[in-house]
Short mmCIF file of C-alpha atoms in Angstrom, two decimals:
data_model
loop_
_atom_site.label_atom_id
_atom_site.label_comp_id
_atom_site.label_asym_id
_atom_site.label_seq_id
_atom_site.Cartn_x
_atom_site.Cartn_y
_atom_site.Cartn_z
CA UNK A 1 -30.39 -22.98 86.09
CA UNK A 2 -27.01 -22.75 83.72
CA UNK A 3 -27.85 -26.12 82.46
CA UNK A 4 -31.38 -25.67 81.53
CA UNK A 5 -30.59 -21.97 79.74
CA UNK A 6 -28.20 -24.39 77.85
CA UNK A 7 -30.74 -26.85 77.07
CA UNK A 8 -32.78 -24.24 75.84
CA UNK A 9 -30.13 -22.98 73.41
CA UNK A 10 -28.95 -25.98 72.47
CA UNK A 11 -32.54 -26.97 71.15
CA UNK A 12 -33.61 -23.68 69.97
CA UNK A 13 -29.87 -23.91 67.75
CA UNK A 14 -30.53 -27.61 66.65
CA UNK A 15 -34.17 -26.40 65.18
CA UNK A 16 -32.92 -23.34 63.89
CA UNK A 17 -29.59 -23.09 62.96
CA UNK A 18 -29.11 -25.23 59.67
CA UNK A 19 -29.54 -23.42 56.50
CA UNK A 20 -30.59 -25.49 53.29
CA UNK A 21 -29.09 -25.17 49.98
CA UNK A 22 -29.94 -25.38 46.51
CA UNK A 23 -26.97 -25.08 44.03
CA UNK A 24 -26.91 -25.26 39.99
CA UNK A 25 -23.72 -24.30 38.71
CA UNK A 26 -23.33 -24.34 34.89
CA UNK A 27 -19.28 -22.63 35.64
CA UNK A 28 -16.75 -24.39 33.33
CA UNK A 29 -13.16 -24.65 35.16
CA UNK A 30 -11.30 -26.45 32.48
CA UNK A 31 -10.90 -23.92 29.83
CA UNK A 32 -10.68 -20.62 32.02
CA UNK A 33 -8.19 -20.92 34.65
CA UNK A 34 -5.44 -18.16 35.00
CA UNK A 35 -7.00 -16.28 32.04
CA UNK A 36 -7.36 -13.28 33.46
CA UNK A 37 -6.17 -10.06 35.04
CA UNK A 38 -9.23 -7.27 35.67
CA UNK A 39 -12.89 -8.81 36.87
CA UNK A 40 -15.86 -6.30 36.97
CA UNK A 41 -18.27 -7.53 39.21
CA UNK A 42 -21.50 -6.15 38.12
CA UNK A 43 -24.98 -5.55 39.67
CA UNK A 44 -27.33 -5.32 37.06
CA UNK A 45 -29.71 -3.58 39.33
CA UNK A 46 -28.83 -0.82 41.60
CA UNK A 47 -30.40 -2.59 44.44
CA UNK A 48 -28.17 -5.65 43.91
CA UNK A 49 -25.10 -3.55 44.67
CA UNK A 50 -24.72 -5.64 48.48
CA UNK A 51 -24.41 -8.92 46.99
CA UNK A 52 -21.83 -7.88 44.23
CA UNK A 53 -19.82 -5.73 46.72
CA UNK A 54 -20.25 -9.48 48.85
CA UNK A 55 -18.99 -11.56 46.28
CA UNK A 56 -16.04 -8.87 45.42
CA UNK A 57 -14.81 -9.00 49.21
CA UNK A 58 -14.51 -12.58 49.08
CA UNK A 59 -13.11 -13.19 45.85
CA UNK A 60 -10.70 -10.13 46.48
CA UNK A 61 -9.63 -12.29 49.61
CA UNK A 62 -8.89 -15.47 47.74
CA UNK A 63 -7.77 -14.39 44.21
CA UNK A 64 -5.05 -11.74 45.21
CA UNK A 65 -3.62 -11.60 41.82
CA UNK A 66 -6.91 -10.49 39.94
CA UNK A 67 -7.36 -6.72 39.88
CA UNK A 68 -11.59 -5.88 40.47
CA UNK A 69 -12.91 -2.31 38.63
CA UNK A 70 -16.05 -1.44 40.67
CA UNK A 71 -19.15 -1.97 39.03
CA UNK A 72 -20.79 1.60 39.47
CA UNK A 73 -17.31 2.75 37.97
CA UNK A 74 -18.16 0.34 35.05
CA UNK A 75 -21.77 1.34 34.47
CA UNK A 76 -20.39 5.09 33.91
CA UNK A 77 -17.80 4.14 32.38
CA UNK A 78 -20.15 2.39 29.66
CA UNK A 79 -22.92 5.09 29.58
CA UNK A 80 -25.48 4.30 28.49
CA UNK A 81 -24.62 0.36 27.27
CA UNK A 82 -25.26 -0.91 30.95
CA UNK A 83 -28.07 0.40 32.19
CA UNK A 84 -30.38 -2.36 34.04
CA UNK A 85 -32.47 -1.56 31.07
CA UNK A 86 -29.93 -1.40 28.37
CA UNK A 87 -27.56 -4.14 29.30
CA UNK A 88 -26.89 -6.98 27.07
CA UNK A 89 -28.90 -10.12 28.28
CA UNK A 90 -27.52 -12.70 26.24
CA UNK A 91 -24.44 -13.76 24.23
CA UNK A 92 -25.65 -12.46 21.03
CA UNK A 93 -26.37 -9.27 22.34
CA UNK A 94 -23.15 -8.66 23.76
CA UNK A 95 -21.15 -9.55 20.41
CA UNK A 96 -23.43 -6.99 18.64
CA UNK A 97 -22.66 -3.99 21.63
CA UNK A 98 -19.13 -5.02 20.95
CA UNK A 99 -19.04 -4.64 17.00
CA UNK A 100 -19.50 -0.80 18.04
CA UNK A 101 -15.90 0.74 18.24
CA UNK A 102 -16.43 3.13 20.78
CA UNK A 103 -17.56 0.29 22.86
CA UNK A 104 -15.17 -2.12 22.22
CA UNK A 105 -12.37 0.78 23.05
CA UNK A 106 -13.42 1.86 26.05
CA UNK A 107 -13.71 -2.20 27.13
CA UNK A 108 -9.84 -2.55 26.35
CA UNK A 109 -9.00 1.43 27.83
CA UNK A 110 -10.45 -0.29 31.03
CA UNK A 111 -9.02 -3.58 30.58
CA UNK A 112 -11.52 -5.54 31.67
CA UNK A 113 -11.42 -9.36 30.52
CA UNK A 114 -14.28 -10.61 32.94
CA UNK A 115 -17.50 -9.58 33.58
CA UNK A 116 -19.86 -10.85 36.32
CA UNK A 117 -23.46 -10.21 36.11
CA UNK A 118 -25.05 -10.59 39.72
CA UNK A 119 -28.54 -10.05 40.73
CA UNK A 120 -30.04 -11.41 44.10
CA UNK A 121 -32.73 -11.36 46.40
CA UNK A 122 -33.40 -11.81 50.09
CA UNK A 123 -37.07 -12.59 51.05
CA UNK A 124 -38.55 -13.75 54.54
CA UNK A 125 -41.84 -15.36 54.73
CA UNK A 126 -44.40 -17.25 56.75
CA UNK A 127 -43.31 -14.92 59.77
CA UNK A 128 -44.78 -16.07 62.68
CA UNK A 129 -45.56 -14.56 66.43
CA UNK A 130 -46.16 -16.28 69.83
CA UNK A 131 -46.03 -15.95 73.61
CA UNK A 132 -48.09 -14.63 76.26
CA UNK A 133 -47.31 -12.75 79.45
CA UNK A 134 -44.18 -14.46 80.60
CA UNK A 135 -42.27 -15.43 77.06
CA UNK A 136 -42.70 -14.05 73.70
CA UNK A 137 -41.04 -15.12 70.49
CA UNK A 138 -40.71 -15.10 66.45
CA UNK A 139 -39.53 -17.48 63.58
CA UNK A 140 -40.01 -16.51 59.87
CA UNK A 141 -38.59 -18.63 56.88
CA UNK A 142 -35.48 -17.01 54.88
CA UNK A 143 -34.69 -17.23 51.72
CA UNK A 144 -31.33 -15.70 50.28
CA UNK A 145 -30.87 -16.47 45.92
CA UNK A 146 -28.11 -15.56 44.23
CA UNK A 147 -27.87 -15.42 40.35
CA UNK A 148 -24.80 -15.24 38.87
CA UNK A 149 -23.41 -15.10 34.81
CA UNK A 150 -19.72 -15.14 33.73
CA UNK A 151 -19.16 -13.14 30.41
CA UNK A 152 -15.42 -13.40 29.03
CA UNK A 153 -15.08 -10.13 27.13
CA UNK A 154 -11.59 -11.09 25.46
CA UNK A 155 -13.44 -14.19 23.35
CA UNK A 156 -16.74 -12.91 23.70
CA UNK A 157 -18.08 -16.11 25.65
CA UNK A 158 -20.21 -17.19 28.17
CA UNK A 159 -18.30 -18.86 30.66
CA UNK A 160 -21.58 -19.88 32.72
CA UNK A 161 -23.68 -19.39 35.29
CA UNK A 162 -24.18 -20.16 39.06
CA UNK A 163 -27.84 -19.52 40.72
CA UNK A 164 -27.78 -20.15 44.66
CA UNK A 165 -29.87 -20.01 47.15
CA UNK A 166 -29.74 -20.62 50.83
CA UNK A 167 -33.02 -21.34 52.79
CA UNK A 168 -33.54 -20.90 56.97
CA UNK A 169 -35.63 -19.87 59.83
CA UNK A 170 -34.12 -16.55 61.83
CA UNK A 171 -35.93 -16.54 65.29
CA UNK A 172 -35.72 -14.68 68.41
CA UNK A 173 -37.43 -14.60 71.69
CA UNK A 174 -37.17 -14.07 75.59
CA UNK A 175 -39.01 -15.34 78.62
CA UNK A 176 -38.78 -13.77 82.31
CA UNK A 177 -39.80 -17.10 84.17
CA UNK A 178 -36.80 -18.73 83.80
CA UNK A 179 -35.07 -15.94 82.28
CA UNK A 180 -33.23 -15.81 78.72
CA UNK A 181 -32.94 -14.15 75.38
CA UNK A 182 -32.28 -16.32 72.16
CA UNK A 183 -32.01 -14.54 68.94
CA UNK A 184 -31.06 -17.08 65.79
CA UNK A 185 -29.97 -15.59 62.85
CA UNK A 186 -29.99 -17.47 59.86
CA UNK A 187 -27.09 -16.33 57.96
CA UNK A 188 -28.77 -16.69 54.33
CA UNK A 189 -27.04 -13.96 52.70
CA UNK A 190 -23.50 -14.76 53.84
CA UNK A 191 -23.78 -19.06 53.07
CA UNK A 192 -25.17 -17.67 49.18
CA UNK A 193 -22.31 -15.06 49.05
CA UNK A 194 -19.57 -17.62 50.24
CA UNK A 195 -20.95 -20.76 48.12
CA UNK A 196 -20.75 -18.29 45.02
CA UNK A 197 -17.70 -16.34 45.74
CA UNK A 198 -16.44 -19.75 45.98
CA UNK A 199 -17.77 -21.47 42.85
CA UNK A 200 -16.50 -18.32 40.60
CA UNK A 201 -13.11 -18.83 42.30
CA UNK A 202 -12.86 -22.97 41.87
CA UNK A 203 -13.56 -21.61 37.96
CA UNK A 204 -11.15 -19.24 37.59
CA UNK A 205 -8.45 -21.53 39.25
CA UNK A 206 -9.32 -24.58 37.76
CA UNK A 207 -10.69 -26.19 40.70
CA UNK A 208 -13.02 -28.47 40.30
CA UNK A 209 -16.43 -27.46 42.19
CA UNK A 210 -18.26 -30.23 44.17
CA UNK A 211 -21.46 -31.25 42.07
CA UNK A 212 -25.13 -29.74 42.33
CA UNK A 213 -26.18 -29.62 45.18
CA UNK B 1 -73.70 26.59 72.42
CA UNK B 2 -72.88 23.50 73.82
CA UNK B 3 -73.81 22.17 70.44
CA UNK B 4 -71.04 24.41 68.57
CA UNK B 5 -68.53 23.29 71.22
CA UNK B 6 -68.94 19.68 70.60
CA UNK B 7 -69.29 20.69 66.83
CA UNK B 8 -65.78 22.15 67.37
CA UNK B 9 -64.27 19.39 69.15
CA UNK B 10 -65.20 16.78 67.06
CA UNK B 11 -64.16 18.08 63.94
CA UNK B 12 -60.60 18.97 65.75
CA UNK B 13 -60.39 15.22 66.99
CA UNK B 14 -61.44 14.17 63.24
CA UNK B 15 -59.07 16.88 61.86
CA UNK B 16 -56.22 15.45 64.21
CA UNK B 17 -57.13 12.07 63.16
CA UNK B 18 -56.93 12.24 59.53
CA UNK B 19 -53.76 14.43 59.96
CA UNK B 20 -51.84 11.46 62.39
CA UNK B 21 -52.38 8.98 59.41
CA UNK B 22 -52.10 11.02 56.32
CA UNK B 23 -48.82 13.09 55.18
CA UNK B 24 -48.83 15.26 52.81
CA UNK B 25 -45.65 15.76 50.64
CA UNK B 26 -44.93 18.78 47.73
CA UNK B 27 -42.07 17.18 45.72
CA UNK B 28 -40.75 19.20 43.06
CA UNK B 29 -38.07 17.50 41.00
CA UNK B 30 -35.79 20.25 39.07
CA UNK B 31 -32.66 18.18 38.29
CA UNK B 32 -31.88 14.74 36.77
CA UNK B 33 -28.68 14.14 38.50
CA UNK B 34 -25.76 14.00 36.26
CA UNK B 35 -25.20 11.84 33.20
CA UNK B 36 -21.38 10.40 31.87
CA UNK B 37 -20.37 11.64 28.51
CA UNK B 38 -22.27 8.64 26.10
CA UNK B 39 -20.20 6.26 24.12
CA UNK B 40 -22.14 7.68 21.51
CA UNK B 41 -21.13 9.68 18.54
CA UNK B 42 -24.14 11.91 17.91
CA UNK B 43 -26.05 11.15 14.78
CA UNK B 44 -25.93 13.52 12.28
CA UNK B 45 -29.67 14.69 12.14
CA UNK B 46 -30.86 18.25 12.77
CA UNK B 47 -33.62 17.79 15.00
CA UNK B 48 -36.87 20.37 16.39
CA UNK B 49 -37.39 19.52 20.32
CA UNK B 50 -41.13 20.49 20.84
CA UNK B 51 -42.33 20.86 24.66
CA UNK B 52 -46.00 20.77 25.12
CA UNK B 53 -47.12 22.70 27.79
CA UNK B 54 -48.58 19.40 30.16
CA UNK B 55 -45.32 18.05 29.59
CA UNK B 56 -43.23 21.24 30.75
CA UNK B 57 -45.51 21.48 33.82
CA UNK B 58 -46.59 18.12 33.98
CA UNK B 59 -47.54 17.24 37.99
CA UNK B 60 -49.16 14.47 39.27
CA UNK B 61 -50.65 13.42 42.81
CA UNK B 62 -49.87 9.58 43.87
CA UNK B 63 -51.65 8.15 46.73
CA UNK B 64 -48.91 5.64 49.01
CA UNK B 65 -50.29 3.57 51.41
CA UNK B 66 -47.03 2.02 53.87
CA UNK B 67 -47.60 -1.65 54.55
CA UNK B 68 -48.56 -2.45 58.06
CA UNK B 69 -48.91 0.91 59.07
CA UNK B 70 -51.39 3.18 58.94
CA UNK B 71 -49.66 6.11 57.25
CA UNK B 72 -50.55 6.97 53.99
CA UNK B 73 -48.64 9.52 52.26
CA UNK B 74 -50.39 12.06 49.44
CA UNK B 75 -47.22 12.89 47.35
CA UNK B 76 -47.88 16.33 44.50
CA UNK B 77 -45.07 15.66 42.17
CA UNK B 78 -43.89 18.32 40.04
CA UNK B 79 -41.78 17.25 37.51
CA UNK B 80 -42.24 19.61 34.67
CA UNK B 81 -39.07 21.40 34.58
CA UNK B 82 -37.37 17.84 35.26
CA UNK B 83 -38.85 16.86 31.81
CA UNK B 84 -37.55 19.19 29.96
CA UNK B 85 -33.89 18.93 31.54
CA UNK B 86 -33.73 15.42 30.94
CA UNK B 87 -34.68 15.65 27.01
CA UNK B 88 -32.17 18.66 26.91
CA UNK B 89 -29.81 16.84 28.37
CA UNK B 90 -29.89 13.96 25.93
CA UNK B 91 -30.86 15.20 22.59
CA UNK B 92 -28.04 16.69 22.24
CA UNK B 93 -25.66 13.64 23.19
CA UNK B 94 -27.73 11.94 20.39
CA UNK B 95 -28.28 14.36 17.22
CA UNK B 96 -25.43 16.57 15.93
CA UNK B 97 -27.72 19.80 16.40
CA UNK B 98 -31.13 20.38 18.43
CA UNK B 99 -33.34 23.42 18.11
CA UNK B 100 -36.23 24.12 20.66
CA UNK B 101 -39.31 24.83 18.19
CA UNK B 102 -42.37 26.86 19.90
CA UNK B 103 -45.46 24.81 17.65
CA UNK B 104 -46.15 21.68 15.93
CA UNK B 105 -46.13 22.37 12.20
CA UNK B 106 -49.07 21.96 10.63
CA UNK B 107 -50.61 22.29 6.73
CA UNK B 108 -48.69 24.19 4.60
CA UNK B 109 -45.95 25.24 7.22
CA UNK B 110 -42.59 23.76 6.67
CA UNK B 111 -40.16 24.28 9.09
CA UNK B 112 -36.55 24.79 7.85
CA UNK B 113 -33.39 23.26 9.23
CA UNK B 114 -34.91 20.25 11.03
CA UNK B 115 -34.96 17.38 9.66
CA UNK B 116 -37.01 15.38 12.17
CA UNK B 117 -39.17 17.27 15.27
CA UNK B 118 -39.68 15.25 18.72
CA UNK B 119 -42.04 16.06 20.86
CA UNK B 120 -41.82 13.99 24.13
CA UNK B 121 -45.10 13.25 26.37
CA UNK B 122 -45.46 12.03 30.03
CA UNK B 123 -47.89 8.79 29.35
CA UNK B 124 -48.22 7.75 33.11
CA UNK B 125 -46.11 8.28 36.68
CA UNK B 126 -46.88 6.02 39.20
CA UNK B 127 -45.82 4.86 42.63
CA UNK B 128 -47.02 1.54 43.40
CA UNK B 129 -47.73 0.82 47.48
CA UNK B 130 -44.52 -0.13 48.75
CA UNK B 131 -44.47 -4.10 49.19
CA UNK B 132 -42.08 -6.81 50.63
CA UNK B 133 -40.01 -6.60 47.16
CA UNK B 134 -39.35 -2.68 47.55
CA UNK B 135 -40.50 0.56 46.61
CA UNK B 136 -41.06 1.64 42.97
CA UNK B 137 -41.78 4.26 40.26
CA UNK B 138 -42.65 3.95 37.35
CA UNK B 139 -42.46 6.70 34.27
CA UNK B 140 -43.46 6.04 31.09
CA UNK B 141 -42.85 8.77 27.63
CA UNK B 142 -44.42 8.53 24.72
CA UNK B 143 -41.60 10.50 22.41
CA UNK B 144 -43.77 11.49 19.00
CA UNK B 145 -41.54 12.35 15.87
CA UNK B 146 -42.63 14.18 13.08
CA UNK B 147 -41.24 15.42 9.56
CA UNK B 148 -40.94 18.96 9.38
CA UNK B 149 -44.02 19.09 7.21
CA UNK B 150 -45.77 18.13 10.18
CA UNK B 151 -47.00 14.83 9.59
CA UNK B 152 -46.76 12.33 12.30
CA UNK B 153 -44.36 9.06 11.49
CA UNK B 154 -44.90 7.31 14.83
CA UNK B 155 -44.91 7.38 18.46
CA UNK B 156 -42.68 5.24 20.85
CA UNK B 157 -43.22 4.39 24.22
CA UNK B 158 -40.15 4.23 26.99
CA UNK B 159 -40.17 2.75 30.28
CA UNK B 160 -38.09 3.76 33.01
CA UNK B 161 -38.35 2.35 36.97
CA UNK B 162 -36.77 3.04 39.97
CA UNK B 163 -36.49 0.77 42.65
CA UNK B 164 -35.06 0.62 46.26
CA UNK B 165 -35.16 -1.79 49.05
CA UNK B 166 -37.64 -0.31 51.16
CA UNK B 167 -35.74 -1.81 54.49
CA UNK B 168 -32.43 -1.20 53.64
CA UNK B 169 -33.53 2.59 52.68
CA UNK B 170 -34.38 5.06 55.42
CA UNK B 171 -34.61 7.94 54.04
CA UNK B 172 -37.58 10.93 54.09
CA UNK B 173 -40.23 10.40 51.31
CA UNK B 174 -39.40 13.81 49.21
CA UNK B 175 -35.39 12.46 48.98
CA UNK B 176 -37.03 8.58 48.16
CA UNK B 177 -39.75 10.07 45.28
CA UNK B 178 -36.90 12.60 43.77
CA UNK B 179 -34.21 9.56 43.38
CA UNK B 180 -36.02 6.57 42.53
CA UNK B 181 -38.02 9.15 39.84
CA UNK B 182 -34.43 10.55 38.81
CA UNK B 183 -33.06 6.98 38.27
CA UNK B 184 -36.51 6.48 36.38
CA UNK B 185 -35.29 8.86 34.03
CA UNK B 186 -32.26 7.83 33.58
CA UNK B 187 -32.98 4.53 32.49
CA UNK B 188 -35.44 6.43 29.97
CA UNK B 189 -32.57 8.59 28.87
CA UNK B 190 -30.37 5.25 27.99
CA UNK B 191 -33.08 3.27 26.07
CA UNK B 192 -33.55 6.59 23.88
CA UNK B 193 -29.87 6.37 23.23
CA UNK B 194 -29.35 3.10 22.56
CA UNK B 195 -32.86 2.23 20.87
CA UNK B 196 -33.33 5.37 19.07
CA UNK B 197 -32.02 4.01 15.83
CA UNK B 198 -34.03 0.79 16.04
CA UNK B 199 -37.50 2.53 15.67
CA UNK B 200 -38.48 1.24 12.54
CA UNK B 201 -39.68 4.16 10.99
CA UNK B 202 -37.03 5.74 11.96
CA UNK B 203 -34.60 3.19 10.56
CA UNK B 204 -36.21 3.73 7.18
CA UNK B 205 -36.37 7.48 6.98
CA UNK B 206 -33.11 8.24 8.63
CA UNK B 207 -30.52 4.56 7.61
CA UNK B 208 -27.90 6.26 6.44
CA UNK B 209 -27.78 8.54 9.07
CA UNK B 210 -28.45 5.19 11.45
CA UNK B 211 -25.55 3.31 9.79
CA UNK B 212 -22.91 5.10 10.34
#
């Protein structure tokens, strides 16, 4: 009985539990290692706050020297320059916000040197239903993107961009005849946090990143 | 009598019926939340704030149907006195002095120590059914200026949306409307700030003001 409730996880992991990834990374490590001090990671959209809080942790964890100003603390900070709706989208709209005094003051009161833009999504499709009155079960496909730009306030550059995404298939089931419960997570969110947490780090050490993936 | 009694019972099962599926929600949104001091220094332009009266007890009624449910809720927004916060909030972050004016001028009436009068108007609120992407409202302002002579220079139409996960949020459907609409408004509030100078009939009547 053990070895057939292994069987069936080992199968149901070998079908479910890789995650796919697509990576374009545009980060340049060269010219940008060391720089700086005080990173803001920033959600441009309220609702991207978990990925940028993600990222944070894990950057936090490997680059202990850099000091992180929270991006809520940021956005109020820059009333009303930051605003999902307001916020400079490009390079030449950040060097205008910056000719503005006020702006450029409170940016050096605050000290911060680096800004991160991050925006994300987390979608599940083609979910899909079976069983009947013994075993029941779900897949659905996952899809976790994370979109990243790198802003360097002190020269007023764009450092680059990462966009990520992680693809997989979270299922779950049971059965009573034999018995067992498999749930397989596919851990989207956490692979496209880590691979990004990651690139921004191999950039601001000077690490060079593996290529696109 | 048997009649009336089956009358009676069906429209109580009916009744019950439409009741199990439907929810009806009053929402009446007072407050904007509060706003940081601007990086901003106000412009100096004596402005007249006109509030219509649709606009100072503007309500609407939006119809929600939840995905894969059968709930539908039947939300009456009132959001008058939330209007008129937010625009007294702001115009004075923006213009060096702000006067409430009770009319529109019009003909020969000239009013005195304004040099520009704004009258802000709801153009649309609307909540969307909820889908796989979230839950969102949308507000959008027309904000009409006029010279003190009365003569209208131009209207300009604002945007603002508020969006939330829908499976990350649990939250009641009054608390959901009044916070997505507030952050609605806020983003409103900043693209009046930061664009309000931009307007280009603005930019020509007021560039000296603008430039500095």
């Amino acid at each position: 009985m053990k070895f057939k409730l292994l069987c069936i996880i080992f199968i149901v992991s070998f079908m479910f539990g890789c995650t796919k990834s697509q990576i374009k990374d545009s980060l340049n490590a060269d010219s940008h290692a060391n720089q700086y001090t005080t990173v803001t990671i920033f959600p441009i959209n309220l609702t991207d706050k978990e990925f940028a809080e993600c990222v944070q942790e894990k950057l936090k964890h490997d680059l202990q020297y850099l000091k992180f100003l929270q991006g809520d603390k940021f956005r109020e900070a820059m009333f009303p320059w930051f605003e999902p709706n307001t916020a400079p989208k490009n390079i030449e709209e950040l060097s205008e916000l910056l000719t503005k005094p006020l702006v450029k003051k409170r940016i050096e009161s605050l000290g911060v040197e680096l800004l991160i833009y991050v925006s994300g999504y987390t979608k599940e499709t083609e979910q899909e239903q079976w069983g009947d009155q013994l075993t029941i079960g779900f897949s659905a496909k996952r899809e976790t993107r994370i979109l990243v730009t790198v802003w360097d306030l002190k020269e007023i550059v764009r450092v680059g961009d990462t966009d990520i995404s992680f693809k997989g298939t979270v299922a779950g089931g049971y059965g009573i005849i034999p018995p067992f419960i498999y749930i397989w997570p596919a851990l989207t969110e956490s692979n496209a946090c880590n691979e990004t947490a990651e690139r921004i780090s191999n950039c601001l050490t000077g690490k060079d990143s593996s290529a696109d993936k | 009598m048997k009649k009336l009694t089956f009358i009676s019972f069906s429209l109580f099962v009916s009744i019950s019926l439409f009741f199990s599926c439907t929810k009806i929600n009053n929402i009446e949104i007072n407050d904007i939340g509060n706003y940081p001091q601007p990086l901003f220094e106000p412009l100096p332009i004596k402005v007249g704030v006109y509030y219509g009266n649709d606009f100072a007890t503007f309500e609407t009624t939006q119809k929600v149907k939840i995905p894969n449910t059968d709930l539908t809720y039947i939300d009456h927004v009132k959001m008058g006195k939330a209007n008129t916060v937010l625009f007294d909030t702001i115009l004075p972050m923006v213009f060096e002095k702000v006067t409430h004016v009770l009319y529109l001028p019009k003909g020969s009436d000239h009013m005195r120590n304004v040099d520009l009068i704004i009258e802000p108007a709801v153009h649309s609120y609307s909540i969307p059914n909820p889908t796989a992407d979230g839950v969102y409202i949308h507000i959008v302002y027309d904000i009409n200026f006029y010279l003190p002579e009365g003569e209208k220079i131009s209207s300009w139409r604002i945007e603002g949306t508020g969006h939330a996960l829908i499976q990350i949020e649990f939250k009641t459907e009054v608390t959901a409307v009044t916070e997505l609409t507030q952050m609605a408004m806020r983003q409103v509030a900043a693209k009046f700030m930061t664009d309000f100078c931009k307007q280009a009939d603005i930019k020509k009547l007021f560039y000296k003001e603008c430039s500095q």
